[in-house]
CSV table of C-alpha atoms in Angstrom, one decimal:
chain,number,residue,atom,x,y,z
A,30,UNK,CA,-14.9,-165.3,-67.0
A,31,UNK,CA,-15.1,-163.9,-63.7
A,32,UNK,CA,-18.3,-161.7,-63.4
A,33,UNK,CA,-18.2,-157.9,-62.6
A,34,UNK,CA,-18.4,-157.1,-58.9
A,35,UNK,CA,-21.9,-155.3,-58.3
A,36,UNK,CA,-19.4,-152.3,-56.7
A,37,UNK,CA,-17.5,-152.3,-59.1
A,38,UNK,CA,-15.7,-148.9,-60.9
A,39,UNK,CA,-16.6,-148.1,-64.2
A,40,UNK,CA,-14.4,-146.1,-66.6
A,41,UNK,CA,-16.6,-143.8,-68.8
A,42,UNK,CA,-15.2,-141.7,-71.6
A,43,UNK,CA,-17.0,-138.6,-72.8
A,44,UNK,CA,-18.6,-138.8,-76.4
A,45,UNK,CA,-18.6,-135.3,-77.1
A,46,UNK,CA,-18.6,-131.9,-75.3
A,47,UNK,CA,-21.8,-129.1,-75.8
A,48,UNK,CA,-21.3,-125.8,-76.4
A,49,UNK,CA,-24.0,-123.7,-75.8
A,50,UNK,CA,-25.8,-120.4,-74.9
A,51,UNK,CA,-24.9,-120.7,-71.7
A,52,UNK,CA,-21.1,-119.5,-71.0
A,53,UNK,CA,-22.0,-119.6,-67.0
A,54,UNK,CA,-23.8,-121.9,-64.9
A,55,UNK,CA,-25.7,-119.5,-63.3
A,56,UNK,CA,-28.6,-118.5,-65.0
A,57,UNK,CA,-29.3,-122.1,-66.4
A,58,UNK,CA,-32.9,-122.8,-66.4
A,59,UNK,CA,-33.3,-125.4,-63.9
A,60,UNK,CA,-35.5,-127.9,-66.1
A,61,UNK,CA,-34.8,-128.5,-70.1
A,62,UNK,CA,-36.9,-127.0,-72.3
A,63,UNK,CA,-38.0,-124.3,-70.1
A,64,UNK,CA,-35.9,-121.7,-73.0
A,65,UNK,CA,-37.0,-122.9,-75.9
A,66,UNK,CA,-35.0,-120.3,-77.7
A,67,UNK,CA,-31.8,-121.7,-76.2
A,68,UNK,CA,-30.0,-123.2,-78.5
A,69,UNK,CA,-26.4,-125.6,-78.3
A,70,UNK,CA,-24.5,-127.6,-80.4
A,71,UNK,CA,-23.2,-131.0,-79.3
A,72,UNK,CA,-19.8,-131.8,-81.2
A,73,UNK,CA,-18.9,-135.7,-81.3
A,74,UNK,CA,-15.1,-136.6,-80.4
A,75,UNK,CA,-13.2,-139.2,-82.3
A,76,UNK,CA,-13.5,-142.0,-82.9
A,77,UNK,CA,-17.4,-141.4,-81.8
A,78,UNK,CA,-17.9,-138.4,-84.3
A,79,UNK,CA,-18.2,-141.1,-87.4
A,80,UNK,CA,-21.8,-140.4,-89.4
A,81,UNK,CA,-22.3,-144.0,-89.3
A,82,UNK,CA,-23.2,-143.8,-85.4
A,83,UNK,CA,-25.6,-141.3,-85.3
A,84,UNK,CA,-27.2,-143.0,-88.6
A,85,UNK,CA,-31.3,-143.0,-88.4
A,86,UNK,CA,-30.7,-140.0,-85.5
A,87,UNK,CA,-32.5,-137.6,-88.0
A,88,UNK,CA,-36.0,-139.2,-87.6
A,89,UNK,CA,-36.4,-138.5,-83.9
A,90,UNK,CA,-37.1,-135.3,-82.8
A,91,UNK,CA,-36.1,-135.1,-79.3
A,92,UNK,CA,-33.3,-137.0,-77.2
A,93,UNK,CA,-32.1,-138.1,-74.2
A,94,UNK,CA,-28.4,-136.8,-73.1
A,95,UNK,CA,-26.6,-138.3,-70.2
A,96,UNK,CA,-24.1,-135.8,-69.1
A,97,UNK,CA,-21.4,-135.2,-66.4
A,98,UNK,CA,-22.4,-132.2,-63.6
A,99,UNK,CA,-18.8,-131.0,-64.8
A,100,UNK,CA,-19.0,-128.2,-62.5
A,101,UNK,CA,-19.9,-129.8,-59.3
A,102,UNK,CA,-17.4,-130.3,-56.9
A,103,UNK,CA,-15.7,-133.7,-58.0
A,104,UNK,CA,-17.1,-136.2,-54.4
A,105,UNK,CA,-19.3,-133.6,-52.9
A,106,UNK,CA,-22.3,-134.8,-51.7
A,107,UNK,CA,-24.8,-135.3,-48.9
A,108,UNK,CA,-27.9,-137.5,-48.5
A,109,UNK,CA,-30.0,-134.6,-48.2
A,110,UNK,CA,-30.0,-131.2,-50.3
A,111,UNK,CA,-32.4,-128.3,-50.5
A,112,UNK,CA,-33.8,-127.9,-54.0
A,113,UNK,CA,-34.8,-124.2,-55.1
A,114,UNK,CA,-38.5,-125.5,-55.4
A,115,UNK,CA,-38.5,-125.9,-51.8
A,116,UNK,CA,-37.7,-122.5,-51.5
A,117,UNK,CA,-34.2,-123.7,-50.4
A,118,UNK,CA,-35.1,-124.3,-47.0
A,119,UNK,CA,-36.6,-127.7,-46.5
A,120,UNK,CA,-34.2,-130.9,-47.1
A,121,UNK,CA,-35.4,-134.2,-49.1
A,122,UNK,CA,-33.3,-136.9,-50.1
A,123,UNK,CA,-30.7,-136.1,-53.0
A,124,UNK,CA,-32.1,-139.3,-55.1
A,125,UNK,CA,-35.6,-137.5,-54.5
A,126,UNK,CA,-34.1,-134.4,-55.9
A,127,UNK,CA,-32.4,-133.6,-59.2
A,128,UNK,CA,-29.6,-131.7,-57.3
A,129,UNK,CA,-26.5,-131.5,-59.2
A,130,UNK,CA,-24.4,-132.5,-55.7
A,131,UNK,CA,-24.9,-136.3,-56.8
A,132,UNK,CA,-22.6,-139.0,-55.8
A,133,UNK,CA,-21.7,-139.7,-59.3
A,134,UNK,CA,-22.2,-136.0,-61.1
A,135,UNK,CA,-24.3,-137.7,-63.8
A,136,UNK,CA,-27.0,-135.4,-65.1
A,137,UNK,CA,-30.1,-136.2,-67.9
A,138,UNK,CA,-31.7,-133.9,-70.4
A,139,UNK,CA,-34.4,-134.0,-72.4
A,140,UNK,CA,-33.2,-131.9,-75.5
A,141,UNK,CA,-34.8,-131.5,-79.0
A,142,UNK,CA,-32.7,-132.3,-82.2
A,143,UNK,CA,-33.0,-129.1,-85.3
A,144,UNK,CA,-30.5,-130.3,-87.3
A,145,UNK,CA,-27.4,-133.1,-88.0
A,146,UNK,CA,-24.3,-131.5,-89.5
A,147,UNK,CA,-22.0,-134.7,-90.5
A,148,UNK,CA,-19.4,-132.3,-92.9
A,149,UNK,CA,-16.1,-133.4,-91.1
A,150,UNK,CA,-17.3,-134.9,-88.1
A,151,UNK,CA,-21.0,-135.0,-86.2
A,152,UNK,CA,-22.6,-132.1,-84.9
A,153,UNK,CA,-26.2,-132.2,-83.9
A,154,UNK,CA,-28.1,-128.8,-83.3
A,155,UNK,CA,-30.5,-128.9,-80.5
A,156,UNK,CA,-32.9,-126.1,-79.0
A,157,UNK,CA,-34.3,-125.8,-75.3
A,158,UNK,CA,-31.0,-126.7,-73.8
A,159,UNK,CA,-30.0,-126.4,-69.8
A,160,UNK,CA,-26.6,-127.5,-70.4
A,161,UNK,CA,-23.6,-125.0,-69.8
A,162,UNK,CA,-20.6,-124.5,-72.7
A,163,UNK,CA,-18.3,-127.2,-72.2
A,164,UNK,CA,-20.4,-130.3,-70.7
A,165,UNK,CA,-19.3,-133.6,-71.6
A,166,UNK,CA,-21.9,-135.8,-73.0
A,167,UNK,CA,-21.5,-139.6,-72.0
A,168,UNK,CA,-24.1,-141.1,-73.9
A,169,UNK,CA,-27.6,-140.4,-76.4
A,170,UNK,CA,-30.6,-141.8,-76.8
A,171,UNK,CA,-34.0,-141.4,-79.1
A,172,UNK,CA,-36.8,-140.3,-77.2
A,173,UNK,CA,-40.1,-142.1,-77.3
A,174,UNK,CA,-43.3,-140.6,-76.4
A,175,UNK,CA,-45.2,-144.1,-76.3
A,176,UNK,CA,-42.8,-145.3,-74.2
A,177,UNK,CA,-41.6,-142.6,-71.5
A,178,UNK,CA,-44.7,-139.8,-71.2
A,179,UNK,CA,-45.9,-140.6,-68.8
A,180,UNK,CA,-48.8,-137.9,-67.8
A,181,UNK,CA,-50.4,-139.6,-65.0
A,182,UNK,CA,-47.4,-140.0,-63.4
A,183,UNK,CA,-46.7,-138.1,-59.5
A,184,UNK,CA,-44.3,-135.3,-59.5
A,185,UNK,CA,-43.6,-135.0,-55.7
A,186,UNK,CA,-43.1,-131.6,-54.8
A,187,UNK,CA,-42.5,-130.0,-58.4
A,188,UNK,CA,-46.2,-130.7,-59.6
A,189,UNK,CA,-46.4,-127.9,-62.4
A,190,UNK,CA,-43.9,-126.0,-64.2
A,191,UNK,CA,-42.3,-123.1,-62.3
A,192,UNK,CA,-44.1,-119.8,-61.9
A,193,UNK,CA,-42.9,-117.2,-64.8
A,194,UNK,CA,-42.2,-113.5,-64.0
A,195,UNK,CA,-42.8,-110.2,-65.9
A,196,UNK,CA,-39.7,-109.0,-67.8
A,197,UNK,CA,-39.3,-105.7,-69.0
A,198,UNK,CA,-36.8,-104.0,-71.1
A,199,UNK,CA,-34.7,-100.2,-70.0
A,200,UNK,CA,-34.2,-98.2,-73.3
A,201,UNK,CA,-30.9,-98.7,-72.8
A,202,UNK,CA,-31.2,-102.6,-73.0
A,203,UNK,CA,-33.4,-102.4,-75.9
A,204,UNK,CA,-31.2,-100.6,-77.7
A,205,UNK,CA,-28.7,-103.0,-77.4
A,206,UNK,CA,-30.4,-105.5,-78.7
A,207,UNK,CA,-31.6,-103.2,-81.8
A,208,UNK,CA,-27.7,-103.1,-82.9
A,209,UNK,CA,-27.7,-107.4,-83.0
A,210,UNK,CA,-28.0,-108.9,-85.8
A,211,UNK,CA,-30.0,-112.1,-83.4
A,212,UNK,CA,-31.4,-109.0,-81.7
A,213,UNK,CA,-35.0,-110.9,-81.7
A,214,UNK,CA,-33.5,-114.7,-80.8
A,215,UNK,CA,-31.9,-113.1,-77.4
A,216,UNK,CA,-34.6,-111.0,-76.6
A,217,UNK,CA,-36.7,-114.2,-76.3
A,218,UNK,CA,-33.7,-116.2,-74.7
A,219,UNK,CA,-33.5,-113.4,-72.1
A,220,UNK,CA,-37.0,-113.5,-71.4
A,221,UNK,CA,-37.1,-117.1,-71.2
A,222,UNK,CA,-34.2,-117.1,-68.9
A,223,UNK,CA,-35.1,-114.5,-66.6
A,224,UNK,CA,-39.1,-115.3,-66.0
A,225,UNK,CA,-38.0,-117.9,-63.9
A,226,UNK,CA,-36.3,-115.9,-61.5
A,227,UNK,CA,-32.7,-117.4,-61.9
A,228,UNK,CA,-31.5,-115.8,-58.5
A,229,UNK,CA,-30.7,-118.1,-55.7
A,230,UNK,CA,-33.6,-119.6,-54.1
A,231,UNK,CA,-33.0,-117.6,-50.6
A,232,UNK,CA,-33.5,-114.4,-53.1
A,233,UNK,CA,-36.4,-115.5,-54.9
A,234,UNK,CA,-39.9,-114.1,-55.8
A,235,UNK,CA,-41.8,-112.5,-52.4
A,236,UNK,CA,-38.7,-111.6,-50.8
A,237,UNK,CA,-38.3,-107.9,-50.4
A,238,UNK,CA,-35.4,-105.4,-49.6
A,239,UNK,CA,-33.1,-106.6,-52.3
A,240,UNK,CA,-35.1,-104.6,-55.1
A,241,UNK,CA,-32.0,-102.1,-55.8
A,242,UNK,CA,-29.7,-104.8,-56.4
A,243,UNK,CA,-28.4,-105.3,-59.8
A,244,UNK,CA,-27.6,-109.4,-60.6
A,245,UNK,CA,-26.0,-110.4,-64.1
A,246,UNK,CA,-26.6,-113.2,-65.8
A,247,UNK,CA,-24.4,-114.3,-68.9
A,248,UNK,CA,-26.1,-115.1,-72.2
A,249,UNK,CA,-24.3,-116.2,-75.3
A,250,UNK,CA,-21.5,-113.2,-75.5
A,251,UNK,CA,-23.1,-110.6,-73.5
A,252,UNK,CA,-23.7,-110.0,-69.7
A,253,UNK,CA,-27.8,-109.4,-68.6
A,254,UNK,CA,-27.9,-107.0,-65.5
A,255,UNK,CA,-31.2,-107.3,-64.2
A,256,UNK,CA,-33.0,-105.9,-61.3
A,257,UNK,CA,-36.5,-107.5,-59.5
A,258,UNK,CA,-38.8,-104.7,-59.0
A,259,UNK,CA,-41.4,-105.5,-56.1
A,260,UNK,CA,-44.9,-104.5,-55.6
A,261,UNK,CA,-48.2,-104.6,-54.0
A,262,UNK,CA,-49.4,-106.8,-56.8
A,263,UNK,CA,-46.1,-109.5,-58.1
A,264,UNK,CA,-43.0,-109.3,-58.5
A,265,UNK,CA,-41.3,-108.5,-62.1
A,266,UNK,CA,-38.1,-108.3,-63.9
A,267,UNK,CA,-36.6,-105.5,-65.4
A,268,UNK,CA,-33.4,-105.6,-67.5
A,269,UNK,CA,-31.2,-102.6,-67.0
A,270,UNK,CA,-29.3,-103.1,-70.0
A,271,UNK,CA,-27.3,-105.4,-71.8
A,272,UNK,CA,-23.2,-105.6,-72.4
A,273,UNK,CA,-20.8,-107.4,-74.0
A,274,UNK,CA,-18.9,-109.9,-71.8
């Protein structure tokens, strides 16, 4: 048998597709389980979405995805990107970066598992998700803590979790959540979303002038327009109200 080259193409087939919270990719939190309250499902294709293969799946509570960056330009890529933590400014190398310009689109996530639904098929029910609707899932994996935390470990130029903003609520916006029956769910989902500043990184926290501007963000069925008001002290969020998509 003649050994594979080591440059060799590989043909990979998507075990299942995610559908999520997150319609649009903007707005994504950058990191998974940043929004805890996000929530996906990950519905298993035939012939992968037999119960047998997901068998002994229920007693880990968190897994690994390996995805496809679906939304990426298919072969565009550089050697060095500007990730937002940066400011989007300075340049490192893209395989010191988890830029989703990668030579082979492939993405990982670190999701946790609610639930299994195996009723005609295999759905598994996972919560602080940073996957858009529509991402095709390649592979899973259990996590293990003893194994891959790993607290001592360097984290370049992301050291600690992103700063969160303020987010506030118009009366209008609150009243639209009011009339929804998951009313409570998106309100935290939005605040989630939103304390991380989701705007591009050029428009981020400490820049000023672009205070009247109104950005949406799409959550689950409904479009977030959101406006960062500036002052002496921080920088905040406020939603101006909330509409269906």
């Amino acid at each position: 048998m003649t050994p594979a080259q080591p440059d060799a193409d590989f043909a990979m087939q998507p075990i299942g597709h995610i559908a999520s919270d997150f319609p649009d990719k903007f707005g994504i939190p950058r990191q998974p389980g940043l929004a805890p309250a996000a929530r996906a499902r990950l519905v298993l294709s035939p012939p992968f979405s037999d119960p047998l293969a997901v068998r002994g799946l229920e007693e880990f509570s968190h897994l690994w995805l390996t995805f496809i960056f679906h939304l990426s330009p298919d072969r565009r890529w550089a050697p060095l990107v500007r990730p937002p933590r940066l400011g989007g400014n300075a340049r490192v190398g893209v395989f010191a970066s988890r830029s989703t310009h990668r030579p082979n689109r492939l993405g990982l996530s670190l999701v946790e598992l609610i639930d299994i639904d195996t009723r005609g098929g295999v759905c598994l029910e996972l919560r602080g998700c940073d996957l858009v609707s529509g991402t095709p899932v390649l592979d899973i994996k259990p996590y293990l803590p003893w194994a891959e935390a790993r607290p001592e470990a360097r984290a370049g130029f992301a050291p600690e979790a992103p700063l969160r903003l303020a987010v506030g609520f118009s009366a209008d916006a609150e009243a639209a959540l009011a009339t929804r029956p998951d009313g409570a769910s998106l309100r935290e989902l939005v605040i989630q979303v939103l304390a991380q500043d989701p705007r591009p990184a050029y428009h981020g926290a400490g820049r000023q002038g672009g205070e009247a501007r109104v950005y949406g963000v799409r959550l689950r069925d409904v479009d977030v327009r959101f406006q960062i008001d500036n002052d002496a002290e921080a920088s905040r969020i406020r939603v101006v109200d909330i509409v269906p998509a």
